[in-house]
Amino acid sequence: MGGTGGETDRLAERRIGLGGVLLEQGNRRVTRTEHDGTLTVLADRFDGKRLNSPNDAVVHSDGTLWFSDPDFGITSDYEGHRAESEIGACHVYRIDPSTGAVTLAADGFGGPNGLVLSPDEQQLYVSDTRAGQIRVFDVRADRSLSEGRIFAETTDGQSRFDNIRFDDEGRLWAAAMTGGVHCYAPDGTLIGRLRVPEAVSNIAFGGPKNNRLFITATTTLYSLVMSVTGAPRIRRPR
């Protein structure tokens, strides 16, 4: 979520909530807000080195959490605090819900950004802003990931992927910054685009029928009533 475009992404201590989980780009950590208001640090280092600037996350119904760690928040003071990367690369990590261990889930990214699980939780999709790609990985039984493949990539020379979401028929919707919002068929074929007057950073389905698409752009929050419905959220068993 968020990345390199729009006022909505420019808070140095930007926090993104995900069911009590916060991606603290400025503080370079992943935390959870407890019921009493205290914060529990879930991840701030990997192999003893500080994370870059955690950006987006997704949680499996069994509690496994994956998060992206680009360097958007440390390359300048624009979105965080200028600093050298201790890790030296931008990866996707996994947090084990039982042990709390942080492990490398996937690498080889230019700038990993948005994350989303397929509706059946069998695949993890990751947008790579700098590469102009969306990659997809199979989720194994132990929650490790396959080598992955390119699901979609931009071809217009201006679009850069950010946040991504599924509808209930398996189509993937992608915030594409100056390219608006892209919609992809389950096989990766580009179906069409929603033109938006400003650069788009984040999208989410909501509303009483889950058929309203909310779009955050440079200075504006847009909403559209759609003819499609967002994918239902899978609830973690109690």
Short mmCIF file of N, CA and C in Angstrom, two decimals, residues 116-120 123 125 134 151-152 163-175 181-194 203-205 210-211 213 226-232:
data_model
loop_
_atom_site.label_atom_id
_atom_site.label_comp_id
_atom_site.label_asym_id
_atom_site.label_seq_id
_atom_site.Cartn_x
_atom_site.Cartn_y
_atom_site.Cartn_z
N VAL A 116 -1.53 -9.25 -2.04
CA VAL A 116 -2.88 -9.78 -1.87
C VAL A 116 -2.84 -11.29 -2.06
N LEU A 117 -3.62 -11.99 -1.25
CA LEU A 117 -3.79 -13.43 -1.42
C LEU A 117 -4.95 -13.69 -2.38
N SER A 118 -4.85 -14.76 -3.17
CA SER A 118 -5.98 -15.16 -3.99
C SER A 118 -7.14 -15.54 -3.07
N PRO A 119 -8.37 -15.49 -3.56
CA PRO A 119 -9.52 -15.80 -2.69
C PRO A 119 -9.44 -17.15 -2.00
N ASP A 120 -8.77 -18.14 -2.62
CA ASP A 120 -8.64 -19.45 -1.98
C ASP A 120 -7.36 -19.58 -1.16
N GLN A 123 -2.40 -18.68 -3.54
CA GLN A 123 -1.38 -17.91 -4.24
C GLN A 123 -1.23 -16.53 -3.61
N TYR A 125 0.09 -12.67 -4.52
CA TYR A 125 0.41 -11.74 -5.60
C TYR A 125 1.15 -10.54 -5.00
N ILE A 134 3.54 -7.42 -11.77
CA ILE A 134 2.87 -8.12 -10.67
C ILE A 134 3.32 -9.57 -10.77
N PHE A 151 2.87 -12.31 -13.50
CA PHE A 151 1.44 -12.40 -13.80
C PHE A 151 1.04 -11.32 -14.81
N ALA A 152 1.54 -10.11 -14.60
CA ALA A 152 1.21 -9.00 -15.50
C ALA A 152 2.33 -7.98 -15.43
N ASN A 163 -1.10 -0.76 -5.02
CA ASN A 163 -2.03 -1.64 -4.31
C ASN A 163 -2.80 -2.55 -5.28
N ILE A 164 -3.12 -3.78 -4.86
CA ILE A 164 -3.85 -4.73 -5.70
C ILE A 164 -4.95 -5.41 -4.88
N ARG A 165 -6.09 -5.72 -5.56
CA ARG A 165 -7.24 -6.34 -4.91
C ARG A 165 -7.96 -7.27 -5.89
N PHE A 166 -8.65 -8.29 -5.35
CA PHE A 166 -9.44 -9.23 -6.15
C PHE A 166 -10.92 -8.91 -6.06
N ASP A 167 -11.66 -9.22 -7.15
CA ASP A 167 -13.11 -9.26 -7.05
C ASP A 167 -13.55 -10.71 -6.87
N ASP A 168 -14.84 -10.94 -6.74
CA ASP A 168 -15.32 -12.28 -6.38
C ASP A 168 -15.36 -13.25 -7.55
N GLU A 169 -14.94 -12.81 -8.75
CA GLU A 169 -14.85 -13.70 -9.90
C GLU A 169 -13.40 -13.92 -10.31
N GLY A 170 -12.46 -13.57 -9.43
CA GLY A 170 -11.06 -13.87 -9.67
C GLY A 170 -10.31 -12.87 -10.51
N ARG A 171 -10.94 -11.75 -10.83
CA ARG A 171 -10.22 -10.70 -11.56
C ARG A 171 -9.37 -9.89 -10.58
N LEU A 172 -8.18 -9.50 -11.04
CA LEU A 172 -7.28 -8.72 -10.19
C LEU A 172 -7.33 -7.27 -10.63
N TRP A 173 -7.57 -6.38 -9.66
CA TRP A 173 -7.60 -4.95 -9.89
C TRP A 173 -6.33 -4.33 -9.30
N ALA A 174 -5.70 -3.45 -10.06
CA ALA A 174 -4.42 -2.90 -9.64
C ALA A 174 -4.41 -1.39 -9.75
N ALA A 175 -4.02 -0.73 -8.65
CA ALA A 175 -3.75 0.71 -8.70
C ALA A 175 -2.47 0.89 -9.51
N VAL A 181 -6.55 2.67 -12.86
CA VAL A 181 -6.78 1.36 -12.25
C VAL A 181 -6.87 0.34 -13.37
N HIS A 182 -6.07 -0.72 -13.31
CA HIS A 182 -6.08 -1.77 -14.31
C HIS A 182 -6.87 -2.97 -13.79
N CYS A 183 -7.53 -3.67 -14.70
CA CYS A 183 -8.26 -4.89 -14.35
C CYS A 183 -7.74 -6.04 -15.20
N TYR A 184 -7.37 -7.15 -14.53
CA TYR A 184 -6.79 -8.30 -15.21
C TYR A 184 -7.65 -9.55 -15.02
N ALA A 185 -7.76 -10.33 -16.09
CA ALA A 185 -8.43 -11.63 -16.02
C ALA A 185 -7.57 -12.59 -15.21
N PRO A 186 -8.14 -13.70 -14.74
CA PRO A 186 -7.37 -14.66 -13.95
C PRO A 186 -6.11 -15.17 -14.64
N ASP A 187 -6.06 -15.11 -15.98
CA ASP A 187 -4.87 -15.59 -16.69
C ASP A 187 -3.85 -14.47 -16.93
N GLY A 188 -4.11 -13.27 -16.42
CA GLY A 188 -3.18 -12.16 -16.57
C GLY A 188 -3.46 -11.25 -17.75
N THR A 189 -4.50 -11.55 -18.51
CA THR A 189 -4.85 -10.70 -19.64
C THR A 189 -5.45 -9.38 -19.15
N LEU A 190 -4.98 -8.27 -19.69
CA LEU A 190 -5.52 -6.97 -19.33
C LEU A 190 -6.91 -6.82 -19.95
N ILE A 191 -7.92 -6.66 -19.09
CA ILE A 191 -9.30 -6.51 -19.57
C ILE A 191 -9.60 -5.06 -19.91
N GLY A 192 -9.18 -4.15 -19.04
CA GLY A 192 -9.46 -2.74 -19.28
C GLY A 192 -8.87 -1.87 -18.19
N ARG A 193 -9.11 -0.56 -18.31
CA ARG A 193 -8.59 0.42 -17.36
C ARG A 193 -9.69 1.38 -16.94
N LEU A 194 -9.59 1.84 -15.70
CA LEU A 194 -10.40 2.96 -15.24
C LEU A 194 -9.52 4.19 -15.26
N ILE A 203 -6.53 1.04 -3.65
CA ILE A 203 -7.91 0.73 -3.99
C ILE A 203 -8.43 -0.29 -2.98
N ALA A 204 -9.75 -0.26 -2.76
CA ALA A 204 -10.37 -1.24 -1.87
C ALA A 204 -11.85 -1.33 -2.18
N PHE A 205 -12.38 -2.54 -2.15
CA PHE A 205 -13.83 -2.74 -2.29
C PHE A 205 -14.48 -2.58 -0.92
N ASN A 210 -20.35 -4.55 -0.83
CA ASN A 210 -18.96 -4.78 -1.24
C ASN A 210 -18.75 -4.55 -2.74
N ASN A 211 -19.56 -3.68 -3.31
CA ASN A 211 -19.46 -3.40 -4.75
C ASN A 211 -19.10 -1.95 -5.03
N LEU A 213 -15.99 0.63 -5.22
CA LEU A 213 -14.54 0.68 -5.27
C LEU A 213 -14.06 2.04 -4.79
N MET A 226 -19.71 -0.30 -8.60
CA MET A 226 -19.26 -1.17 -9.68
C MET A 226 -20.31 -2.22 -10.02
N SER A 227 -20.15 -2.83 -11.18
CA SER A 227 -20.99 -3.96 -11.57
C SER A 227 -20.38 -5.28 -11.11
N VAL A 228 -19.25 -5.20 -10.39
CA VAL A 228 -18.60 -6.38 -9.82
C VAL A 228 -18.55 -6.22 -8.31
N THR A 229 -18.27 -7.31 -7.62
CA THR A 229 -18.22 -7.31 -6.16
C THR A 229 -16.83 -7.73 -5.70
N GLY A 230 -16.33 -7.09 -4.67
CA GLY A 230 -15.02 -7.45 -4.14
C GLY A 230 -15.02 -8.86 -3.57
N ALA A 231 -13.86 -9.50 -3.60
CA ALA A 231 -13.73 -10.84 -3.05
C ALA A 231 -14.05 -10.81 -1.56
N PRO A 232 -14.80 -11.79 -1.05
CA PRO A 232 -15.10 -11.82 0.39
C PRO A 232 -13.83 -12.09 1.18
#
